[in-house]
mmCIF file with all atom_site columns, N, CA and C in Angstrom:
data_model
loop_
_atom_site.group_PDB
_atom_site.id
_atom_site.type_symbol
_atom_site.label_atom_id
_atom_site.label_alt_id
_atom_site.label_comp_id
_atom_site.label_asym_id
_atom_site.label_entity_id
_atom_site.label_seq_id
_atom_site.pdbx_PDB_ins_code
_atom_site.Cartn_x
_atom_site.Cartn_y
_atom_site.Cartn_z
_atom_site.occupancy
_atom_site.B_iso_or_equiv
_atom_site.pdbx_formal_charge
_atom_site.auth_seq_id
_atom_site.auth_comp_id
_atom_site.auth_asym_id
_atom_site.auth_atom_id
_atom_site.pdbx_PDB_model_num
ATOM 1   N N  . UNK C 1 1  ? 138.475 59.808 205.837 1.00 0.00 ? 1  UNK C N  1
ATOM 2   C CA . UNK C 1 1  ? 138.268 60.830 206.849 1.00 0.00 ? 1  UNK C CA 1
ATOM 3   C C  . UNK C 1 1  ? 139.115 62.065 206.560 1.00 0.00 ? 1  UNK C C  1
ATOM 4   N N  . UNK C 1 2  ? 140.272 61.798 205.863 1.00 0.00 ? 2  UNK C N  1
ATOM 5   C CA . UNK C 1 2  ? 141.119 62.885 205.566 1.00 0.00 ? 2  UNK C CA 1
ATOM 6   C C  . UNK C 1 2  ? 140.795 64.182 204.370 1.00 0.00 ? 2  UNK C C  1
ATOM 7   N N  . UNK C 1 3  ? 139.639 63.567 203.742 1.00 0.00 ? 3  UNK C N  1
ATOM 8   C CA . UNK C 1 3  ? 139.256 64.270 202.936 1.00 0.00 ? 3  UNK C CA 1
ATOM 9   C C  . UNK C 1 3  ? 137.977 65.132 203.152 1.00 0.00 ? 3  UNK C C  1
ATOM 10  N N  . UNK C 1 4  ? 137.053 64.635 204.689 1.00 0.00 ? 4  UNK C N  1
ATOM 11  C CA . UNK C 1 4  ? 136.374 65.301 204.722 1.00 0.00 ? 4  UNK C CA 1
ATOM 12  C C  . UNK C 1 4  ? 136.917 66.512 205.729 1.00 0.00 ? 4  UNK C C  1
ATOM 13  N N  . UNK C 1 5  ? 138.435 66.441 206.913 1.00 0.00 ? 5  UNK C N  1
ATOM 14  C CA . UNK C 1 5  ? 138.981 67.145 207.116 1.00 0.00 ? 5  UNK C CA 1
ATOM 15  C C  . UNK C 1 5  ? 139.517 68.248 206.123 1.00 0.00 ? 5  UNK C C  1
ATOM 16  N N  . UNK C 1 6  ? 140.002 67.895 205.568 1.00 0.00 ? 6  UNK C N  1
ATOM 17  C CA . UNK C 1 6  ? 140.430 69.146 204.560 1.00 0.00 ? 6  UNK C CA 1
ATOM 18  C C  . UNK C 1 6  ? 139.059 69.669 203.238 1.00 0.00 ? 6  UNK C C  1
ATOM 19  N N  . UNK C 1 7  ? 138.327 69.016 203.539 1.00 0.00 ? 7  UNK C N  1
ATOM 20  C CA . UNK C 1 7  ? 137.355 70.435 202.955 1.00 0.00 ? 7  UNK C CA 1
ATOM 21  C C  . UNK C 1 7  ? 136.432 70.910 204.229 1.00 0.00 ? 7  UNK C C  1
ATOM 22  N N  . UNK C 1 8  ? 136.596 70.630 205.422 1.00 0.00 ? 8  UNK C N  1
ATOM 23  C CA . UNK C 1 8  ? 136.436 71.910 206.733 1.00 0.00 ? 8  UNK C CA 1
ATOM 24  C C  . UNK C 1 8  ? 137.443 72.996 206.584 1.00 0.00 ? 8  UNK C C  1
ATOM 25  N N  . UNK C 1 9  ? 138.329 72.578 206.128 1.00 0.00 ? 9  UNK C N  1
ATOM 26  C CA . UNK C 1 9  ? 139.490 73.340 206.675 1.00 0.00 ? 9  UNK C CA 1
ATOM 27  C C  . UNK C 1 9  ? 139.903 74.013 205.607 1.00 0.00 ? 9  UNK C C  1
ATOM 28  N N  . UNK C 1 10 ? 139.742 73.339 204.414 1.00 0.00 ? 10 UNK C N  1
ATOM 29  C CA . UNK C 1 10 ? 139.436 74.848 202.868 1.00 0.00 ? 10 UNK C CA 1
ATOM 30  C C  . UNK C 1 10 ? 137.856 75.598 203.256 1.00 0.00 ? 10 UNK C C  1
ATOM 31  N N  . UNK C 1 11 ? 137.169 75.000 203.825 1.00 0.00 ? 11 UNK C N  1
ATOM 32  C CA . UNK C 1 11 ? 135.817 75.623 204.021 1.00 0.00 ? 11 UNK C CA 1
ATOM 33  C C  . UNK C 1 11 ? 136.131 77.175 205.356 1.00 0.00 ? 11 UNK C C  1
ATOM 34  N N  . UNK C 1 12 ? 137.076 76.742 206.038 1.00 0.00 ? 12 UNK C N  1
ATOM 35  C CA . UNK C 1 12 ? 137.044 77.917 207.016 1.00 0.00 ? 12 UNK C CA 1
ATOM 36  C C  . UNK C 1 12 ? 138.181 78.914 206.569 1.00 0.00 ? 12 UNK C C  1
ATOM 37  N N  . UNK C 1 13 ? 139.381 78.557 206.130 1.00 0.00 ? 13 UNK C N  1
ATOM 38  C CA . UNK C 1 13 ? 140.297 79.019 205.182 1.00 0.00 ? 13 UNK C CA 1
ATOM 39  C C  . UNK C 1 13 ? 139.351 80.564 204.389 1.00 0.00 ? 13 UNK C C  1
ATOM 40  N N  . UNK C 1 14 ? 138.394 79.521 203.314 1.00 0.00 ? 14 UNK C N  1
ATOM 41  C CA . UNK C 1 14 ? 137.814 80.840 202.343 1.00 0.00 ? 14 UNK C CA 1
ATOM 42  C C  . UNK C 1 14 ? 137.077 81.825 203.092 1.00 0.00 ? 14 UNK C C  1
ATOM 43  N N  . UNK C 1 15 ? 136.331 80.643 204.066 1.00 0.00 ? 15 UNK C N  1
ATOM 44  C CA . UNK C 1 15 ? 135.056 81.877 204.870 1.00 0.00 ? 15 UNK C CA 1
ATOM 45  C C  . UNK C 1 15 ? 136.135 82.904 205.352 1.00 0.00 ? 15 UNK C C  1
ATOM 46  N N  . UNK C 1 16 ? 137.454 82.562 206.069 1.00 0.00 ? 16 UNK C N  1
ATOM 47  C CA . UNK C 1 16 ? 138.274 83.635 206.804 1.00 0.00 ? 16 UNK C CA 1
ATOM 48  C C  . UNK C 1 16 ? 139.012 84.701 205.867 1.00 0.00 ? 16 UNK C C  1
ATOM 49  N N  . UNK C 1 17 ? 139.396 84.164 204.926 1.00 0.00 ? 17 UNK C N  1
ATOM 50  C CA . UNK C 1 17 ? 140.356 85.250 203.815 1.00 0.00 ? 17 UNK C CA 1
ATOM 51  C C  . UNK C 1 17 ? 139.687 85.442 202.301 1.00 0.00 ? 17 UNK C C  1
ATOM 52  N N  . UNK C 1 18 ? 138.909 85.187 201.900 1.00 0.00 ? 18 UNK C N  1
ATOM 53  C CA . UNK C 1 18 ? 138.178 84.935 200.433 1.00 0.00 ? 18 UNK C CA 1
ATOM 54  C C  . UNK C 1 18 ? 136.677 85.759 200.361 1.00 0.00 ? 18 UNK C C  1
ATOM 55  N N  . UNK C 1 19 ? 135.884 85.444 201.344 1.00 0.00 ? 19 UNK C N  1
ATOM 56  C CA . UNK C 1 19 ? 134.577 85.857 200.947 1.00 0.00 ? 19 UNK C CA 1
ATOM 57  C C  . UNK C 1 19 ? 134.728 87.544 201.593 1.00 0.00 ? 19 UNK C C  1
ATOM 58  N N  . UNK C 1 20 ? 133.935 88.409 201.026 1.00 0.00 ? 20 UNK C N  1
ATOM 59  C CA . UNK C 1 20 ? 134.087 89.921 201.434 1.00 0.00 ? 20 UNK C CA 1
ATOM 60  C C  . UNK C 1 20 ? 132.098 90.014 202.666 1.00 0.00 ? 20 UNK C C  1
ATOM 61  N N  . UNK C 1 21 ? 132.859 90.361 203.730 1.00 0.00 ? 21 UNK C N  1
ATOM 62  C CA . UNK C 1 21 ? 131.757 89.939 204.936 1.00 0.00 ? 21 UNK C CA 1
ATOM 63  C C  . UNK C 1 21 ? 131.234 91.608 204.849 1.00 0.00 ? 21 UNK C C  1
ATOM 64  N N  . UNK C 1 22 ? 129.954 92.091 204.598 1.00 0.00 ? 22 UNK C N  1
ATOM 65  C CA . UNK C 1 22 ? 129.220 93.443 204.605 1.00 0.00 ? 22 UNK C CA 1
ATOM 66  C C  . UNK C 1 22 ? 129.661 93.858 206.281 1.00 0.00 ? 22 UNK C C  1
ATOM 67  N N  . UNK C 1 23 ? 129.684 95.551 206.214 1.00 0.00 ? 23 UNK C N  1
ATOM 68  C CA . UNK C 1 23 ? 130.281 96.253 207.312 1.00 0.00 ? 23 UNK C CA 1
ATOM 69  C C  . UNK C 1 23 ? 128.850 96.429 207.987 1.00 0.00 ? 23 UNK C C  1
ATOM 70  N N  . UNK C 1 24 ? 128.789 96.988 209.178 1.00 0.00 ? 24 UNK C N  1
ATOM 71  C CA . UNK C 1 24 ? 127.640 96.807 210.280 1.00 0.00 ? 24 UNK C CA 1
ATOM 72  C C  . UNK C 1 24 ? 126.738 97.543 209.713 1.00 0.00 ? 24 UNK C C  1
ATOM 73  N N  . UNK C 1 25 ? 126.918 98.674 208.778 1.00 0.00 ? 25 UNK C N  1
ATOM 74  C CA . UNK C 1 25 ? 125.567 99.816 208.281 1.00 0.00 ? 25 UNK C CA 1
ATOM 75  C C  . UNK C 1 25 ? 125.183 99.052 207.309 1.00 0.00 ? 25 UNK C C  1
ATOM 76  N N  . UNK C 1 26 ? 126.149 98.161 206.124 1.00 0.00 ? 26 UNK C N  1
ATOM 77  C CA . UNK C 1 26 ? 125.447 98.064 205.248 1.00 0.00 ? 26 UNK C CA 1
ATOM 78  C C  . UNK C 1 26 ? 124.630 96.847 205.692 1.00 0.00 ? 26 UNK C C  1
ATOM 79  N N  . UNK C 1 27 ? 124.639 95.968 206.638 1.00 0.00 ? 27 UNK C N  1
ATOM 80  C CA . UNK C 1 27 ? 123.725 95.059 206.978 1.00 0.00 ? 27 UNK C CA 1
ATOM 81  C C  . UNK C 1 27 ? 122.273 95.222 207.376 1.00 0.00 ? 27 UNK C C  1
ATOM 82  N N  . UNK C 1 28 ? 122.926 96.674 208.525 1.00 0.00 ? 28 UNK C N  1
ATOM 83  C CA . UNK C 1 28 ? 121.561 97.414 208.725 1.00 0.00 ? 28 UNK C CA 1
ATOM 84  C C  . UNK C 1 28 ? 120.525 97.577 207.837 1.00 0.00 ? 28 UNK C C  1
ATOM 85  N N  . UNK C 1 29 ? 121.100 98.123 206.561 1.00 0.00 ? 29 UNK C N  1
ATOM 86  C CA . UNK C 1 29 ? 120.712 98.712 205.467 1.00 0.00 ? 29 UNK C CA 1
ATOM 87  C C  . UNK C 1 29 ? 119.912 97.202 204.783 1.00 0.00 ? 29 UNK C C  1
ATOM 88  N N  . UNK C 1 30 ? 120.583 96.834 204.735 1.00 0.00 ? 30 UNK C N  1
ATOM 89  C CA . UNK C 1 30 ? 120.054 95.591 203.777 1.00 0.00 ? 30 UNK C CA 1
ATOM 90  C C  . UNK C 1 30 ? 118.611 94.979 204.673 1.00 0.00 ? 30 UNK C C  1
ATOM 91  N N  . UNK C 1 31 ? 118.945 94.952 206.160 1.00 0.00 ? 31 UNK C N  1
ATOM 92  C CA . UNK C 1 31 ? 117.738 94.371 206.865 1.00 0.00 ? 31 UNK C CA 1
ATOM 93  C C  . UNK C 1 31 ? 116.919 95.115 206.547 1.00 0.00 ? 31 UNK C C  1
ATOM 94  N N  . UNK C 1 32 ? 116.709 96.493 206.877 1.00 0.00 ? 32 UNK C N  1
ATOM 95  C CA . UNK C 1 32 ? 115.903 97.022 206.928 1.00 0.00 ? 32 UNK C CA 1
ATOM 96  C C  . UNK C 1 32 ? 114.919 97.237 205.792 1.00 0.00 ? 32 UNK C C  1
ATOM 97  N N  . UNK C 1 33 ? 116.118 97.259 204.610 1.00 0.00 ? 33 UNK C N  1
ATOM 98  C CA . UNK C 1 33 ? 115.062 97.319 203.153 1.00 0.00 ? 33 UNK C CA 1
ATOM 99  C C  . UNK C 1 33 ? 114.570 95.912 203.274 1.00 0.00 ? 33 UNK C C  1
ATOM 100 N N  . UNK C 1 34 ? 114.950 94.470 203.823 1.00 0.00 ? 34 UNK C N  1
ATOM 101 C CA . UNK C 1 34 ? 114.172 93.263 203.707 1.00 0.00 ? 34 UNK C CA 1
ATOM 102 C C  . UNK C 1 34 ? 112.950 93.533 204.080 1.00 0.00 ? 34 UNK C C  1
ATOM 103 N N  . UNK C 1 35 ? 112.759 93.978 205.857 1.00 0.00 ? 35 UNK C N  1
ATOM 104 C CA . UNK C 1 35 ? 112.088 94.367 206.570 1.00 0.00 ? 35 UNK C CA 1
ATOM 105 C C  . UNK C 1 35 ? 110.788 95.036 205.523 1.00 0.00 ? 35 UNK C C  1
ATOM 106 N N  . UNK C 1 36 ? 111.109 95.893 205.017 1.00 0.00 ? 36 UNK C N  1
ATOM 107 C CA . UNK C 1 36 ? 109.950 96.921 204.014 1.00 0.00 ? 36 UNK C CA 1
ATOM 108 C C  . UNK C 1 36 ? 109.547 95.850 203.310 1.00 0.00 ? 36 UNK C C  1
ATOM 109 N N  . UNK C 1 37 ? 110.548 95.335 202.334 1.00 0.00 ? 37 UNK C N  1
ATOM 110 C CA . UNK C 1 37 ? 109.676 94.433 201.330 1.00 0.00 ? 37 UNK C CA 1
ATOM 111 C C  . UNK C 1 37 ? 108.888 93.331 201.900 1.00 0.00 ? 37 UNK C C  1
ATOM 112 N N  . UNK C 1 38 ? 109.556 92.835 202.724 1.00 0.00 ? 38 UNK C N  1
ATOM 113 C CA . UNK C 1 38 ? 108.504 91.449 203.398 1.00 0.00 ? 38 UNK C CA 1
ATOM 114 C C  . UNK C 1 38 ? 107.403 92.069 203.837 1.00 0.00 ? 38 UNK C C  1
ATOM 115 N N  . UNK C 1 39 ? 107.122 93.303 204.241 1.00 0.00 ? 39 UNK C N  1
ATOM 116 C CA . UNK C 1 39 ? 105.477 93.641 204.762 1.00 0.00 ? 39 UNK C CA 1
ATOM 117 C C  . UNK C 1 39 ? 105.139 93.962 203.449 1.00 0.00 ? 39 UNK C C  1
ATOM 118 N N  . UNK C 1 40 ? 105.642 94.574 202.809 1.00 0.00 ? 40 UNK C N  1
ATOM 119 C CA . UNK C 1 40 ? 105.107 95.288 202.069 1.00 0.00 ? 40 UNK C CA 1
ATOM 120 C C  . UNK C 1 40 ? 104.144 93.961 200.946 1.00 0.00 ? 40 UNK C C  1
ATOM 121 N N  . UNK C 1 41 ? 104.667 93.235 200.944 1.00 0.00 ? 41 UNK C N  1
ATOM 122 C CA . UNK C 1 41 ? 104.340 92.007 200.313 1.00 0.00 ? 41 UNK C CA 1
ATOM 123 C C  . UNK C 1 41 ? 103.281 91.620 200.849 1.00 0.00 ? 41 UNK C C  1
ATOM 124 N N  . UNK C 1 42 ? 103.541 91.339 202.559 1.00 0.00 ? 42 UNK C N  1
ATOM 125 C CA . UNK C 1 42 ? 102.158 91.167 203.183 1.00 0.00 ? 42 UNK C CA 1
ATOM 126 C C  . UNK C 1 42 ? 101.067 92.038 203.361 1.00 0.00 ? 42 UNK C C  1
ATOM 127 N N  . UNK C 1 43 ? 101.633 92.962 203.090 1.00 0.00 ? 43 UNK C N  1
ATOM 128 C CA . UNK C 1 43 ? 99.870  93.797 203.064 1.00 0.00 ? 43 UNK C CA 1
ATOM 129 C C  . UNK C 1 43 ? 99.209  93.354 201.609 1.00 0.00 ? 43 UNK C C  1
ATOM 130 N N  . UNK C 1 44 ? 99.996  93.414 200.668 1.00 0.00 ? 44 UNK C N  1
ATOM 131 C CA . UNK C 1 44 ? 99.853  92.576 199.599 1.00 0.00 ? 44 UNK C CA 1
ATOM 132 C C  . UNK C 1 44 ? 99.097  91.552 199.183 1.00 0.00 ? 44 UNK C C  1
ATOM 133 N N  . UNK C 1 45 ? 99.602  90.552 199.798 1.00 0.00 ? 45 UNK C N  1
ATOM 134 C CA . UNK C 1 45 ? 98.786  89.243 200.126 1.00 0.00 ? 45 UNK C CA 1
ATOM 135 C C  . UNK C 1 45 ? 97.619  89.461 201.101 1.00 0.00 ? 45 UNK C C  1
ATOM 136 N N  . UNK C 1 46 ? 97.835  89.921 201.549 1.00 0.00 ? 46 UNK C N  1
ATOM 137 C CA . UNK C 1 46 ? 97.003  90.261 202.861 1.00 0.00 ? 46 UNK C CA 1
ATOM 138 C C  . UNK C 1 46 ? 95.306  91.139 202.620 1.00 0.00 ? 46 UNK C C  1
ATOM 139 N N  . UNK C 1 47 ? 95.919  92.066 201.496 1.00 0.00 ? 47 UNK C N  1
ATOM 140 C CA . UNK C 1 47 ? 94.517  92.946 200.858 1.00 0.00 ? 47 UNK C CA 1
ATOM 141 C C  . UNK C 1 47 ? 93.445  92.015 199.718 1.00 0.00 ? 47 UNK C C  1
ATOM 142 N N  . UNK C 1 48 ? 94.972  91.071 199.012 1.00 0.00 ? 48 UNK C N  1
ATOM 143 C CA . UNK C 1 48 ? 94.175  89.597 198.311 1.00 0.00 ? 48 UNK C CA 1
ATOM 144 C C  . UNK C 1 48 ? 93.439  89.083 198.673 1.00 0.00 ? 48 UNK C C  1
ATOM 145 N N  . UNK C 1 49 ? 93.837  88.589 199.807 1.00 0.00 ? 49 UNK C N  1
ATOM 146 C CA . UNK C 1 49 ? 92.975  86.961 200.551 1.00 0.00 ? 49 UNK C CA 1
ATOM 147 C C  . UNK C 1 49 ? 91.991  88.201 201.176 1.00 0.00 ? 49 UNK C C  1
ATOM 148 N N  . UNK C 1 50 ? 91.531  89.392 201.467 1.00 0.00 ? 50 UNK C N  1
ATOM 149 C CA . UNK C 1 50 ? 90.696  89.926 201.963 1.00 0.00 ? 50 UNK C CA 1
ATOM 150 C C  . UNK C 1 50 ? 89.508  89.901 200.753 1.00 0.00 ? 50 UNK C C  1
ATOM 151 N N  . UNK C 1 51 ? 90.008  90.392 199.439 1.00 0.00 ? 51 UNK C N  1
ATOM 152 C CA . UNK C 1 51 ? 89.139  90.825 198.446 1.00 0.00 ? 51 UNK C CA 1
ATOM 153 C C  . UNK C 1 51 ? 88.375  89.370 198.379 1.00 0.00 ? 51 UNK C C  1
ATOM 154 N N  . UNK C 1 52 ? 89.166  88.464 197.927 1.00 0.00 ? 52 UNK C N  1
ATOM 155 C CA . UNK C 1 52 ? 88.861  87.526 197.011 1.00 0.00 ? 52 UNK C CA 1
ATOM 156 C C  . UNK C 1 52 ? 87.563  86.595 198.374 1.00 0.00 ? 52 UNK C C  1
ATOM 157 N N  . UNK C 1 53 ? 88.258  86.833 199.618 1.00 0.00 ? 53 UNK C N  1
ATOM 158 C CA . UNK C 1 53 ? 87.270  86.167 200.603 1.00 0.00 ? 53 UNK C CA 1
ATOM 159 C C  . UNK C 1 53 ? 85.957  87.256 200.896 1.00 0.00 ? 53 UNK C C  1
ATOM 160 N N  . UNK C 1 54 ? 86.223  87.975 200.810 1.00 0.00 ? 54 UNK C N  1
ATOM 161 C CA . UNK C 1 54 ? 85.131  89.328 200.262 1.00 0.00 ? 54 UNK C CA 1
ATOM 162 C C  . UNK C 1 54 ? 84.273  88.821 199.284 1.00 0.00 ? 54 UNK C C  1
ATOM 163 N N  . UNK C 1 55 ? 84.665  88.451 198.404 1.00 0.00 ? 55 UNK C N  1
ATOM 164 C CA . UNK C 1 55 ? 83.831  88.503 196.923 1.00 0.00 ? 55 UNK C CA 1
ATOM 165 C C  . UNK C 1 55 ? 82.930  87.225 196.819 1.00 0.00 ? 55 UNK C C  1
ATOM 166 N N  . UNK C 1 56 ? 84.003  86.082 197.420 1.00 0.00 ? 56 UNK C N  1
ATOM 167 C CA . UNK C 1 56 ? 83.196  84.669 197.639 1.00 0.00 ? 56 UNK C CA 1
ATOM 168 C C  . UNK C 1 56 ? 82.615  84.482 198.699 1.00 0.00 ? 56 UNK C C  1
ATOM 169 N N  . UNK C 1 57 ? 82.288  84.800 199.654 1.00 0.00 ? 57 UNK C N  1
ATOM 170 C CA . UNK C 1 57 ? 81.607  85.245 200.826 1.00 0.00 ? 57 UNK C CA 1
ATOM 171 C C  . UNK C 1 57 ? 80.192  85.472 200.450 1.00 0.00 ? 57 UNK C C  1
ATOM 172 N N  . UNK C 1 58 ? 80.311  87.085 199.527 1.00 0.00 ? 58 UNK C N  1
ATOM 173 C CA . UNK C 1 58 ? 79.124  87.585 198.231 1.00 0.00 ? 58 UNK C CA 1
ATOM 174 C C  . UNK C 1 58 ? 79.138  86.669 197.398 1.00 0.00 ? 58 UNK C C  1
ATOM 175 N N  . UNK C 1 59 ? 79.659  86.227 196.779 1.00 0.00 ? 59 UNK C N  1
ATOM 176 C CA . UNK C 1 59 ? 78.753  85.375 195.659 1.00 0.00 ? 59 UNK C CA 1
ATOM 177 C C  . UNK C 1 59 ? 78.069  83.825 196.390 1.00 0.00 ? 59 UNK C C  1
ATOM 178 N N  . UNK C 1 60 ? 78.545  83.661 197.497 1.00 0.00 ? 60 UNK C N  1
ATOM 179 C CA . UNK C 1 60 ? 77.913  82.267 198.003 1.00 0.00 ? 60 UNK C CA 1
ATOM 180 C C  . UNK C 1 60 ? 76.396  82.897 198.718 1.00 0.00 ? 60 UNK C C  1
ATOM 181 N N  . UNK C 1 61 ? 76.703  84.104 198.834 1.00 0.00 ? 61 UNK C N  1
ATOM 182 C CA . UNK C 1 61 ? 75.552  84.017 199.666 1.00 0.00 ? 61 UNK C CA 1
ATOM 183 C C  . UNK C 1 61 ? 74.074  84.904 199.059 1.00 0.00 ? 61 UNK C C  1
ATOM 184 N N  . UNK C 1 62 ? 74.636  84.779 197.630 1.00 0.00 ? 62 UNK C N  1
ATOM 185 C CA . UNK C 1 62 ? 73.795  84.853 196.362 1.00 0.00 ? 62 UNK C CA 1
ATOM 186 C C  . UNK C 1 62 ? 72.496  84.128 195.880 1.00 0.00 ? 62 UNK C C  1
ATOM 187 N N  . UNK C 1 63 ? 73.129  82.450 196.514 1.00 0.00 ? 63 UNK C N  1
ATOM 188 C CA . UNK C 1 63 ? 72.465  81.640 196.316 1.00 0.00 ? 63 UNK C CA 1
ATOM 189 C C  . UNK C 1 63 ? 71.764  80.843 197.692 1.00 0.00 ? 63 UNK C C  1
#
């Protein structure tokens, strides 16, 4: 048990003095560019599954 105490307690140790925590803009910053890329991706995917259900839609109804 003593050993899983002391790696909580090196675990909160580093999180508190070791790791460098981003300041409130640059988080902003970072969400917001996530924000862009995740749609941007989905329109992406999104114009795909349109074409391709577009196209097989037309070719099924070919026959």
């Amino acid at each position: 048990m003593s050993k899983v105490t002391n790696y909580i307690n090196e675990t909160v140790e580093e999180m508190k003095h070791k790791v460098s925590w981003p300041s409130y803009s640059e988080l902003q910053n970072s969400s917001i560019l996530v924000l862009i890329g995740s749609l941007i991706f989905a329109l992406v995917v999104g114009a795909m599954d349109f074409v391709f259900d577009s196209g097989l839609t037309w070719f099924y109804n070919q026959f």
